[in-house]
Amino acid sequence: MLQRGRARARLPWSIGTFAFLANRIAGVALALYLMTHIMLLGAAARNRSGFDGVMQKLHSPFWLSLEMLLLLAVIFHAANGIRLVLIDAGVQPRKQKQMFWWAVGGTAAVFAVAAIICVPVIIRHL
Amino acid sequence: MTVWWWLLQRVSGVLLLVLLSVHLVLTHFVSPGEAVHFAAVQSRLAVSPMILVDYSLLFLGLFHGLYGLFVVLKDVLPKWVEPKAIAIGLAVIGVGLGILGAYTLFVFVKA
Amino acid sequence: MTVFRVLRYSPSTGEAWKEYRPELKEQASVLDGLHAIRADHDPTLAYRFSCRSAVCGSCAMWINGRPRLACQTKVGQLKSDRVEIAPLRGLSVIKDLVVDMKPLWDAYQKVMPWLVEKPNAETMVVTKKTSDVVEKFYSCILCAACFASCPEAAQQHRYLGPMPLMDGFRMYVDPRDDAKPQRKQILGGPDGAWGCHGAFACIDACPWDVAPVEFIAQLRLELVKEKFGG
């Protein structure tokens, strides 16, 4: 027997499976970020000026741009999370494709607001 | 037993939505041009509601993130790795980071 | 002419894609194509089939990127001059398109897909309200398309899978059943209803539009309600 169908049939890509994968990737990235965030702030908070120095370094365009990506991950993960919680709470699973597009729309809208506030700041620091 | 973890993951997710919005708006969007200062964090954490928000964010965030990692690792790691071992490993990390985070917040609160 | 690309496998020759150009009539199904290949090109091609009318569930296989029933899928409907056929994903391959269905049957067995009758079961009435809850379930032909498309079920060996859980739910809500505590243990365990992580691939996969995840979602609500004394 060929174990576990190593037959090169891949996952059937559809909106549901894409959302599932994207949610997992965002979630793992956020979990790793959270752990880094706690450790970094834990180390930096040792003294006042040390803390301010670290925060100043992280205010560079490079780190601020990365934070925008992080924000995108948070917003998408939250929006898709709401989609899943609604289905868990009784909304018909067959509506999952529609709900995904609502989640994407919501993500885009919230991210756009954040970008309008933050991108000028990043540009000013370039 | 699993029903509790499953429920808590959903409940913590919804709560985090609110808490994280508050946290992000207050730390980054109120004065977006400036870097975060020690004094700013200190003054934000001078009021009880904010202290509650940040501590809740810490513990709920750690739970939600680490339980999520548990589910993903259970799927991705080889079959012979026991779920219990993954859970214990992540719980140890969670407790460690929880203590570190709680102490860090305390540094700002008591200052 | 339509090219059939089939992922062949045998323990002695290993895995390899092979191409065929079977002669097909206008309304031919993929199953007709496989028959033509076996009759005219290669009699060693192994695949399962039985009723040829989408009722027995034998001919589920991976066709052009998705699990489908070979008898129900018309070649014309695929809108391509290439038909790529592989065995169902996530199950071990015995030969060519024949997979080992044991993991599915084992999971099915675990959910106790039979009625454990209450003493007065014979006199009990199953109301329309109760039977409506599981109505769509009866269309399931146990073809394993949902099982093969589920990222959880087809990947790791613990999660019971869409079809077994749907069956478990059908039994769970039957008022004549007397095994609720055992069922709760199985369906409410980590490999049961809580193992579904919402990829919803089963909705698209099912040739009879059954959507197992609908039942899993209802099952979870039932289990949560009962936890809180409902």
Short mmCIF file of C-alpha atoms in Angstrom, two decimals:
data_model
loop_
_atom_site.label_atom_id
_atom_site.label_comp_id
_atom_site.label_asym_id
_atom_site.label_seq_id
_atom_site.Cartn_x
_atom_site.Cartn_y
_atom_site.Cartn_z
CA MET A 1 0.00 0.00 0.00
CA LEU A 2 1.08 3.55 -0.63
CA GLN A 3 0.76 5.08 2.79
CA ARG A 4 -1.73 7.84 3.43
CA GLY A 5 -2.27 8.56 -0.26
CA ARG A 6 0.97 10.30 -0.98
CA ALA A 7 -0.78 10.53 -4.30
CA ARG A 8 -0.20 14.05 -5.33
CA ALA A 9 -3.78 15.11 -4.90
CA ARG A 10 -3.68 18.34 -2.99
CA LEU A 11 -6.26 20.04 -0.81
CA PRO A 12 -9.29 21.09 -2.87
CA TRP A 13 -8.77 24.83 -2.85
CA SER A 14 -11.94 26.79 -2.19
CA ILE A 15 -12.89 29.84 -0.17
CA GLY A 16 -13.34 27.77 2.97
CA THR A 17 -10.00 26.00 2.79
CA PHE A 18 -8.20 29.22 1.86
CA ALA A 19 -9.75 31.05 4.81
CA PHE A 20 -8.82 28.13 7.07
CA LEU A 21 -5.18 28.27 5.99
CA ALA A 22 -4.94 32.07 6.07
CA ASN A 23 -6.48 32.13 9.54
CA ARG A 24 -3.98 29.57 10.81
CA ILE A 25 -0.99 31.39 9.33
CA ALA A 26 -2.17 34.71 10.79
CA GLY A 27 -2.87 33.06 14.15
CA VAL A 28 0.52 31.40 14.40
CA ALA A 29 2.25 34.63 13.37
CA LEU A 30 0.29 36.54 16.01
CA ALA A 31 1.02 33.98 18.71
CA LEU A 32 4.74 34.16 17.94
CA TYR A 33 4.52 37.95 17.90
CA LEU A 34 2.79 38.00 21.27
CA MET A 35 5.51 35.88 22.85
CA THR A 36 8.19 38.16 21.38
CA HIS A 37 6.27 41.26 22.49
CA ILE A 38 6.06 40.10 26.10
CA MET A 39 9.74 39.15 26.22
CA LEU A 40 10.89 42.36 24.52
CA LEU A 41 8.87 44.65 26.76
CA GLY A 42 9.88 42.61 29.77
CA ALA A 43 13.55 43.20 28.97
CA ALA A 44 13.09 46.85 27.98
CA ALA A 45 11.05 47.89 31.01
CA ARG A 46 14.03 47.41 33.29
CA ASN A 47 14.65 51.15 33.34
CA ARG A 48 13.01 54.31 32.02
CA SER A 49 15.57 55.62 29.58
CA GLY A 50 16.37 52.12 28.36
CA PHE A 51 12.69 51.63 27.58
CA ASP A 52 12.36 54.95 25.77
CA GLY A 53 15.48 54.16 23.75
CA VAL A 54 14.14 50.80 22.60
CA MET A 55 10.75 52.31 21.72
CA GLN A 56 12.47 55.03 19.72
CA LYS A 57 14.43 52.45 17.71
CA LEU A 58 11.19 50.60 16.98
CA HIS A 59 9.67 53.78 15.62
CA SER A 60 11.64 53.52 12.39
CA PRO A 61 9.85 53.18 9.01
CA PHE A 62 11.00 49.55 8.77
CA TRP A 63 9.47 48.44 12.07
CA LEU A 64 6.40 50.62 11.59
CA SER A 65 5.76 48.99 8.21
CA LEU A 66 6.08 45.56 9.80
CA GLU A 67 3.57 46.68 12.42
CA MET A 68 1.15 47.51 9.63
CA LEU A 69 1.46 43.92 8.39
CA LEU A 70 0.86 42.74 11.93
CA LEU A 71 -2.23 44.90 12.10
CA LEU A 72 -3.49 43.37 8.86
CA ALA A 73 -3.00 39.91 10.35
CA VAL A 74 -4.86 40.91 13.53
CA ILE A 75 -7.79 42.42 11.66
CA PHE A 76 -8.12 39.48 9.27
CA HIS A 77 -7.83 36.91 12.07
CA ALA A 78 -10.46 38.79 14.08
CA ALA A 79 -12.83 39.16 11.13
CA ASN A 80 -12.51 35.51 10.14
CA GLY A 81 -12.84 34.61 13.80
CA ILE A 82 -16.17 36.42 13.95
CA ARG A 83 -17.23 34.48 10.83
CA LEU A 84 -16.40 31.20 12.59
CA VAL A 85 -18.02 32.17 15.91
CA LEU A 86 -21.21 33.15 14.07
CA ILE A 87 -21.33 29.73 12.43
CA ASP A 88 -20.61 28.05 15.78
CA ALA A 89 -23.48 30.04 17.25
CA GLY A 90 -25.94 28.73 14.69
CA VAL A 91 -25.62 30.66 11.43
CA GLN A 92 -25.89 28.23 8.51
CA PRO A 93 -22.48 26.88 7.46
CA ARG A 94 -23.61 27.07 3.84
CA LYS A 95 -23.36 30.86 4.15
CA GLN A 96 -19.64 30.57 4.86
CA LYS A 97 -18.54 31.81 1.44
CA GLN A 98 -20.66 34.97 1.66
CA MET A 99 -19.46 35.54 5.18
CA PHE A 100 -15.86 35.24 4.06
CA TRP A 101 -16.34 38.14 1.66
CA TRP A 102 -17.92 40.18 4.44
CA ALA A 103 -14.85 39.41 6.55
CA VAL A 104 -12.53 40.48 3.74
CA GLY A 105 -14.52 43.67 3.22
CA GLY A 106 -14.48 44.44 6.92
CA THR A 107 -10.75 43.78 7.08
CA ALA A 108 -10.11 46.10 4.14
CA ALA A 109 -12.26 48.87 5.62
CA VAL A 110 -10.68 48.80 9.07
CA PHE A 111 -7.19 48.46 7.65
CA ALA A 112 -7.83 51.41 5.33
CA VAL A 113 -8.72 53.60 8.30
CA ALA A 114 -5.58 52.51 10.12
CA ALA A 115 -3.47 53.08 7.02
CA ILE A 116 -4.83 56.59 6.56
CA ILE A 117 -3.67 57.39 10.07
CA CYS A 118 -0.35 55.55 10.03
CA VAL A 119 1.07 55.76 6.51
CA PRO A 120 1.65 59.55 6.72
CA VAL A 121 3.59 58.91 9.93
CA ILE A 122 5.77 56.30 8.25
CA ILE A 123 6.38 58.56 5.27
CA ARG A 124 7.34 61.45 7.55
CA HIS A 125 9.98 59.25 9.17
CA LEU A 126 11.56 58.15 5.92
CA MET B 1 -13.61 18.35 28.98
CA THR B 2 -12.65 19.70 25.57
CA VAL B 3 -15.90 21.63 25.45
CA TRP B 4 -14.51 24.10 27.99
CA TRP B 5 -11.35 24.79 26.01
CA TRP B 6 -13.38 25.13 22.85
CA LEU B 7 -15.80 27.56 24.47
CA LEU B 8 -13.07 29.57 26.15
CA GLN B 9 -11.24 29.92 22.84
CA ARG B 10 -14.35 31.51 21.30
CA VAL B 11 -15.15 33.65 24.36
CA SER B 12 -11.54 34.85 24.67
CA GLY B 13 -11.50 35.65 20.96
CA VAL B 14 -14.53 37.89 21.22
CA LEU B 15 -13.23 39.57 24.39
CA LEU B 16 -9.84 40.09 22.78
CA LEU B 17 -11.52 41.88 19.92
CA VAL B 18 -12.72 44.55 22.33
CA LEU B 19 -9.64 44.64 24.55
CA LEU B 20 -7.20 44.72 21.66
CA SER B 21 -9.10 47.55 19.97
CA VAL B 22 -8.88 49.60 23.14
CA HIS B 23 -5.19 48.76 23.55
CA LEU B 24 -4.26 49.56 19.96
CA VAL B 25 -6.21 52.80 19.81
CA LEU B 26 -4.81 54.07 23.10
CA THR B 27 -1.20 53.06 22.55
CA HIS B 28 -0.79 53.81 18.86
CA PHE B 29 -3.63 55.72 17.33
CA VAL B 30 -4.15 58.49 19.86
CA SER B 31 -0.80 60.07 19.13
CA PRO B 32 0.43 58.21 16.08
CA GLY B 33 3.37 60.46 15.40
CA GLU B 34 5.25 59.70 18.59
CA ALA B 35 7.11 56.68 19.83
CA VAL B 36 5.73 55.12 22.99
CA HIS B 37 7.29 56.59 26.16
CA PHE B 38 7.65 55.07 29.59
CA ALA B 39 5.79 58.04 31.05
CA ALA B 40 2.90 57.62 28.62
CA VAL B 41 2.45 53.95 29.55
CA GLN B 42 2.73 54.82 33.20
CA SER B 43 0.03 57.49 33.02
CA ARG B 44 -2.23 55.19 31.00
CA LEU B 45 -1.85 52.49 33.66
CA ALA B 46 -2.61 54.89 36.50
CA VAL B 47 -6.33 54.13 36.33
CA SER B 48 -7.92 50.82 37.38
CA PRO B 49 -9.96 50.18 34.21
CA MET B 50 -6.81 50.38 32.12
CA ILE B 51 -4.93 48.09 34.49
CA LEU B 52 -7.79 45.62 34.18
CA VAL B 53 -7.75 45.93 30.39
CA ASP B 54 -4.02 45.28 30.12
CA TYR B 55 -3.93 42.35 32.54
CA SER B 56 -6.96 40.78 30.85
CA LEU B 57 -5.32 41.30 27.47
CA LEU B 58 -2.18 39.58 28.72
CA PHE B 59 -3.87 36.48 30.10
CA LEU B 60 -6.62 36.10 27.51
CA GLY B 61 -4.14 36.77 24.72
CA LEU B 62 -1.75 34.15 26.06
CA PHE B 63 -4.53 31.60 26.44
CA HIS B 64 -6.04 32.22 23.01
CA GLY B 65 -2.67 32.25 21.26
CA LEU B 66 -1.24 29.20 22.99
CA TYR B 67 -4.42 27.13 22.68
CA GLY B 68 -4.44 28.04 18.98
CA LEU B 69 -0.82 26.92 18.70
CA PHE B 70 -1.76 23.69 20.48
CA VAL B 71 -4.44 22.92 17.89
CA VAL B 72 -2.10 23.69 14.99
CA LEU B 73 0.84 21.75 16.43
CA LYS B 74 -1.41 18.75 17.11
CA ASP B 75 -2.18 18.70 13.39
CA VAL B 76 1.26 19.46 12.06
CA LEU B 77 3.61 17.45 14.29
CA PRO B 78 4.20 13.74 13.61
CA LYS B 79 1.68 11.21 14.86
CA TRP B 80 3.88 9.86 17.64
CA VAL B 81 4.02 13.20 19.50
CA GLU B 82 1.43 12.98 22.28
CA PRO B 83 -1.05 15.86 22.47
CA LYS B 84 -0.53 15.87 26.22
CA ALA B 85 3.17 16.61 25.75
CA ILE B 86 2.41 19.50 23.42
CA ALA B 87 -0.12 20.85 25.92
CA ILE B 88 2.30 20.67 28.82
CA GLY B 89 5.09 22.33 26.82
CA LEU B 90 2.85 25.20 25.77
CA ALA B 91 1.41 25.54 29.28
CA VAL B 92 4.91 25.94 30.70
CA ILE B 93 5.65 28.65 28.13
CA GLY B 94 2.33 30.27 28.96
CA VAL B 95 2.95 30.34 32.69
CA GLY B 96 6.45 31.72 32.16
CA LEU B 97 5.33 34.47 29.84
CA GLY B 98 2.33 35.20 32.04
CA ILE B 99 4.57 35.80 35.04
CA LEU B 100 6.97 37.91 32.99
CA GLY B 101 4.15 39.95 31.48
CA ALA B 102 2.39 40.44 34.80
CA TYR B 103 5.60 41.64 36.40
CA THR B 104 6.35 44.00 33.49
CA LEU B 105 2.91 45.57 33.81
CA PHE B 106 3.47 45.88 37.54
CA VAL B 107 6.68 47.85 36.89
CA PHE B 108 4.58 50.51 35.16
CA VAL B 109 1.73 50.38 37.65
CA LYS B 110 3.85 50.84 40.74
CA ALA B 111 6.11 53.52 39.25
CA MET C 1 -9.55 14.45 -28.10
CA THR C 2 -9.71 14.39 -24.30
CA VAL C 3 -6.57 13.26 -22.55
CA PHE C 4 -7.05 11.17 -19.42
CA ARG C 5 -4.12 11.55 -17.02
CA VAL C 6 -4.34 8.86 -14.36
CA LEU C 7 -2.09 8.51 -11.33
CA ARG C 8 -1.22 4.82 -11.39
CA TYR C 9 0.29 2.92 -8.53
CA SER C 10 1.18 -0.65 -7.77
CA PRO C 11 3.51 -1.94 -5.04
CA SER C 12 5.86 -3.36 -7.68
CA THR C 13 5.98 -0.44 -10.12
CA GLY C 14 5.52 2.51 -7.77
CA GLU C 15 3.67 5.74 -8.53
CA ALA C 16 3.46 7.31 -11.99
CA TRP C 17 1.14 9.45 -14.09
CA LYS C 18 0.00 7.72 -17.30
CA GLU C 19 -1.81 9.32 -20.21
CA TYR C 20 -4.56 7.75 -22.30
CA ARG C 21 -6.83 8.92 -25.09
CA PRO C 22 -9.95 6.76 -24.79
CA GLU C 23 -12.66 6.96 -27.42
CA LEU C 24 -15.66 8.57 -25.80
CA LYS C 25 -19.27 9.16 -26.80
CA GLU C 26 -20.73 12.66 -26.41
CA GLN C 27 -22.35 12.34 -22.97
CA ALA C 28 -19.63 10.11 -21.55
CA SER C 29 -18.89 10.20 -17.85
CA VAL C 30 -15.42 9.91 -16.37
CA LEU C 31 -16.36 6.36 -15.38
CA ASP C 32 -17.14 5.58 -19.04
CA GLY C 33 -13.67 6.91 -19.82
CA LEU C 34 -12.10 4.57 -17.26
CA HIS C 35 -14.04 1.62 -18.70
CA ALA C 36 -12.79 2.54 -22.19
CA ILE C 37 -9.20 2.73 -20.96
CA ARG C 38 -9.48 -0.68 -19.35
CA ALA C 39 -11.18 -2.23 -22.38
CA ASP C 40 -9.00 -0.73 -25.13
CA HIS C 41 -5.73 0.44 -23.59
CA ASP C 42 -4.75 -1.09 -20.29
CA PRO C 43 -6.66 -3.95 -18.62
CA THR C 44 -4.56 -3.59 -15.46
CA LEU C 45 -6.20 -0.28 -14.47
CA ALA C 46 -7.86 -0.78 -11.07
CA TYR C 47 -10.81 1.29 -9.86
CA ARG C 48 -14.00 0.72 -7.89
CA PHE C 49 -17.49 1.14 -9.29
CA SER C 50 -20.86 -0.50 -8.94
CA CYS C 51 -24.21 1.18 -9.60
CA ARG C 52 -23.07 3.80 -12.17
CA SER C 53 -25.89 6.03 -10.89
CA ALA C 54 -24.40 7.93 -7.93
CA VAL C 55 -26.10 5.80 -5.31
CA CYS C 56 -23.52 3.28 -4.11
CA GLY C 57 -20.62 5.67 -3.42
CA SER C 58 -17.96 3.32 -4.82
CA CYS C 59 -16.43 5.50 -7.52
CA ALA C 60 -15.39 8.58 -5.55
CA MET C 61 -11.98 9.74 -6.74
CA TRP C 62 -9.95 12.90 -7.22
CA ILE C 63 -10.98 14.36 -10.58
CA ASN C 64 -9.48 17.65 -11.80
CA GLY C 65 -8.54 18.83 -8.34
CA ARG C 66 -11.65 17.82 -6.40
CA PRO C 67 -13.25 14.67 -5.03
CA ARG C 68 -16.12 13.64 -7.29
CA LEU C 69 -18.10 10.57 -8.27
CA ALA C 70 -16.69 9.27 -11.56
CA CYS C 71 -20.12 8.06 -12.71
CA GLN C 72 -21.81 11.39 -11.98
CA THR C 73 -19.10 13.58 -13.56
CA LYS C 74 -19.57 14.09 -17.28
CA VAL C 75 -16.33 14.66 -19.16
CA GLY C 76 -17.96 17.61 -20.96
CA GLN C 77 -18.91 19.21 -17.64
CA LEU C 78 -15.23 19.47 -16.68
CA LYS C 79 -14.75 22.04 -19.48
CA SER C 80 -11.21 20.91 -20.15
CA ASP C 81 -9.50 18.66 -22.65
CA ARG C 82 -7.55 17.12 -19.78
CA VAL C 83 -9.10 14.88 -17.18
CA GLU C 84 -6.72 14.33 -14.28
CA ILE C 85 -7.67 11.42 -12.08
CA ALA C 86 -6.00 10.46 -8.82
CA PRO C 87 -7.11 8.31 -5.88
CA LEU C 88 -8.91 9.97 -2.97
CA ARG C 89 -6.61 12.11 -0.88
CA GLY C 90 -5.66 11.09 2.65
CA LEU C 91 -6.33 7.37 2.36
CA SER C 92 -3.62 4.83 1.61
CA VAL C 93 -3.57 3.55 -1.96
CA ILE C 94 -3.93 -0.19 -2.57
CA LYS C 95 -3.62 0.01 -6.35
CA ASP C 96 -4.22 2.80 -8.87
CA LEU C 97 -7.52 4.42 -7.90
CA VAL C 98 -8.46 1.91 -5.22
CA VAL C 99 -7.91 3.25 -1.71
CA ASP C 100 -7.96 1.63 1.70
CA MET C 101 -11.28 2.72 3.22
CA LYS C 102 -10.48 1.18 6.59
CA PRO C 103 -9.80 4.47 8.43
CA LEU C 104 -13.24 5.68 7.40
CA TRP C 105 -14.99 2.47 8.43
CA ASP C 106 -13.08 2.45 11.73
CA ALA C 107 -14.20 6.00 12.45
CA TYR C 108 -17.74 5.07 11.40
CA GLN C 109 -17.73 2.10 13.76
CA LYS C 110 -16.55 4.30 16.64
CA VAL C 111 -19.68 6.47 16.49
CA MET C 112 -21.93 3.43 17.00
CA PRO C 113 -24.05 3.91 13.86
CA TRP C 114 -26.91 1.75 15.17
CA LEU C 115 -29.85 2.32 17.48
CA VAL C 116 -29.48 1.15 21.07
CA GLU C 117 -33.20 0.88 21.68
CA LYS C 118 -34.95 2.21 24.74
CA PRO C 119 -37.23 -0.40 26.37
CA ASN C 120 -40.35 1.26 24.93
CA ALA C 121 -38.75 2.19 21.59
CA GLU C 122 -41.33 0.28 19.58
CA THR C 123 -44.16 2.46 20.82
CA MET C 124 -42.28 5.75 20.48
CA VAL C 125 -43.17 8.18 17.75
CA VAL C 126 -40.47 10.03 15.87
CA THR C 127 -42.08 13.37 15.13
CA LYS C 128 -41.64 15.22 11.86
CA LYS C 129 -39.81 17.93 13.80
CA THR C 130 -37.14 15.46 14.93
CA SER C 131 -36.84 13.73 11.60
CA ASP C 132 -36.57 17.06 9.75
CA VAL C 133 -33.42 17.78 11.72
CA VAL C 134 -31.66 14.84 10.11
CA GLU C 135 -33.56 14.72 6.82
CA LYS C 136 -30.66 15.67 4.55
CA PHE C 137 -28.50 13.07 6.24
CA TYR C 138 -30.30 10.22 4.48
CA SER C 139 -28.85 11.28 1.13
CA CYS C 140 -25.35 10.31 2.27
CA ILE C 141 -23.95 7.43 0.20
CA LEU C 142 -20.78 6.96 2.29
CA CYS C 143 -18.54 7.75 -0.66
CA ALA C 144 -15.75 9.34 1.46
CA ALA C 145 -15.49 12.48 -0.69
CA CYS C 146 -16.02 14.65 2.39
CA PHE C 147 -13.52 12.64 4.41
CA ALA C 148 -10.92 12.98 1.66
CA SER C 149 -11.37 16.73 1.25
CA CYS C 150 -11.32 17.60 4.95
CA PRO C 151 -7.90 19.00 5.94
CA GLU C 152 -8.35 17.55 9.43
CA ALA C 153 -9.65 14.08 8.62
CA ALA C 154 -7.43 13.34 5.66
CA GLN C 155 -4.32 14.53 7.42
CA GLN C 156 -4.12 13.09 10.88
CA HIS C 157 -5.42 9.87 12.21
CA ARG C 158 -7.46 10.94 15.20
CA TYR C 159 -10.31 13.17 14.04
CA LEU C 160 -13.37 11.07 13.29
CA GLY C 161 -14.25 13.00 10.16
CA PRO C 162 -17.32 14.63 8.60
CA MET C 163 -19.38 11.57 7.61
CA PRO C 164 -18.90 9.62 10.86
CA LEU C 165 -19.73 12.66 12.99
CA MET C 166 -22.81 13.36 10.94
CA ASP C 167 -23.91 9.79 11.49
CA GLY C 168 -23.15 10.09 15.18
CA PHE C 169 -25.34 13.18 15.38
CA ARG C 170 -28.20 11.39 13.60
CA MET C 171 -28.10 8.72 16.29
CA TYR C 172 -27.60 11.23 19.08
CA VAL C 173 -30.86 13.05 18.37
CA ASP C 174 -32.96 9.95 17.81
CA PRO C 175 -35.49 9.89 20.70
CA ARG C 176 -35.57 6.07 20.65
CA ASP C 177 -31.85 5.82 21.42
CA ASP C 178 -30.69 4.74 24.87
CA ALA C 179 -26.91 5.24 24.53
CA LYS C 180 -26.63 9.00 24.94
CA PRO C 181 -23.91 8.94 27.63
CA GLN C 182 -21.61 6.73 25.53
CA ARG C 183 -22.29 8.78 22.42
CA LYS C 184 -21.55 11.98 24.31
CA GLN C 185 -18.15 10.58 25.29
CA ILE C 186 -17.24 9.74 21.70
CA LEU C 187 -18.79 12.67 19.88
CA GLY C 188 -17.80 15.13 22.60
CA GLY C 189 -14.20 14.04 22.81
CA PRO C 190 -11.27 15.94 21.27
CA ASP C 191 -11.44 13.74 18.15
CA GLY C 192 -15.17 14.28 17.86
CA ALA C 193 -17.13 17.41 17.11
CA TRP C 194 -14.42 19.68 18.54
CA GLY C 195 -11.97 18.44 15.93
CA CYS C 196 -13.73 20.32 13.13
CA HIS C 197 -11.88 23.57 12.53
CA GLY C 198 -14.13 25.12 9.97
CA ALA C 199 -12.47 24.58 6.59
CA PHE C 200 -15.91 23.72 5.13
CA ALA C 201 -14.40 21.65 2.33
CA CYS C 202 -17.06 18.99 2.95
CA ILE C 203 -19.81 21.30 1.72
CA ASP C 204 -18.29 21.49 -1.76
CA ALA C 205 -17.15 17.88 -1.85
CA CYS C 206 -20.44 16.14 -1.26
CA PRO C 207 -22.01 14.85 -4.50
CA TRP C 208 -25.42 14.88 -2.81
CA ASP C 209 -25.15 18.37 -1.31
CA VAL C 210 -25.39 17.04 2.22
CA ALA C 211 -22.89 19.40 3.95
CA PRO C 212 -21.78 17.31 6.95
CA VAL C 213 -20.50 20.40 8.73
CA GLU C 214 -24.11 21.53 9.24
CA PHE C 215 -24.67 18.48 11.40
CA ILE C 216 -21.36 18.90 13.21
CA ALA C 217 -22.29 22.50 14.03
CA GLN C 218 -25.66 21.38 15.38
CA LEU C 219 -23.97 18.62 17.33
CA ARG C 220 -21.65 21.12 18.98
CA LEU C 221 -24.55 23.35 19.95
CA GLU C 222 -26.32 20.32 21.47
CA LEU C 223 -23.23 19.34 23.44
CA VAL C 224 -22.72 22.89 24.71
CA LYS C 225 -26.39 23.24 25.66
CA GLU C 226 -26.23 19.98 27.59
CA LYS C 227 -23.08 21.08 29.41
CA PHE C 228 -25.05 24.00 30.76
CA GLY C 229 -27.91 21.79 31.87
CA GLY C 230 -30.14 22.39 28.86
#
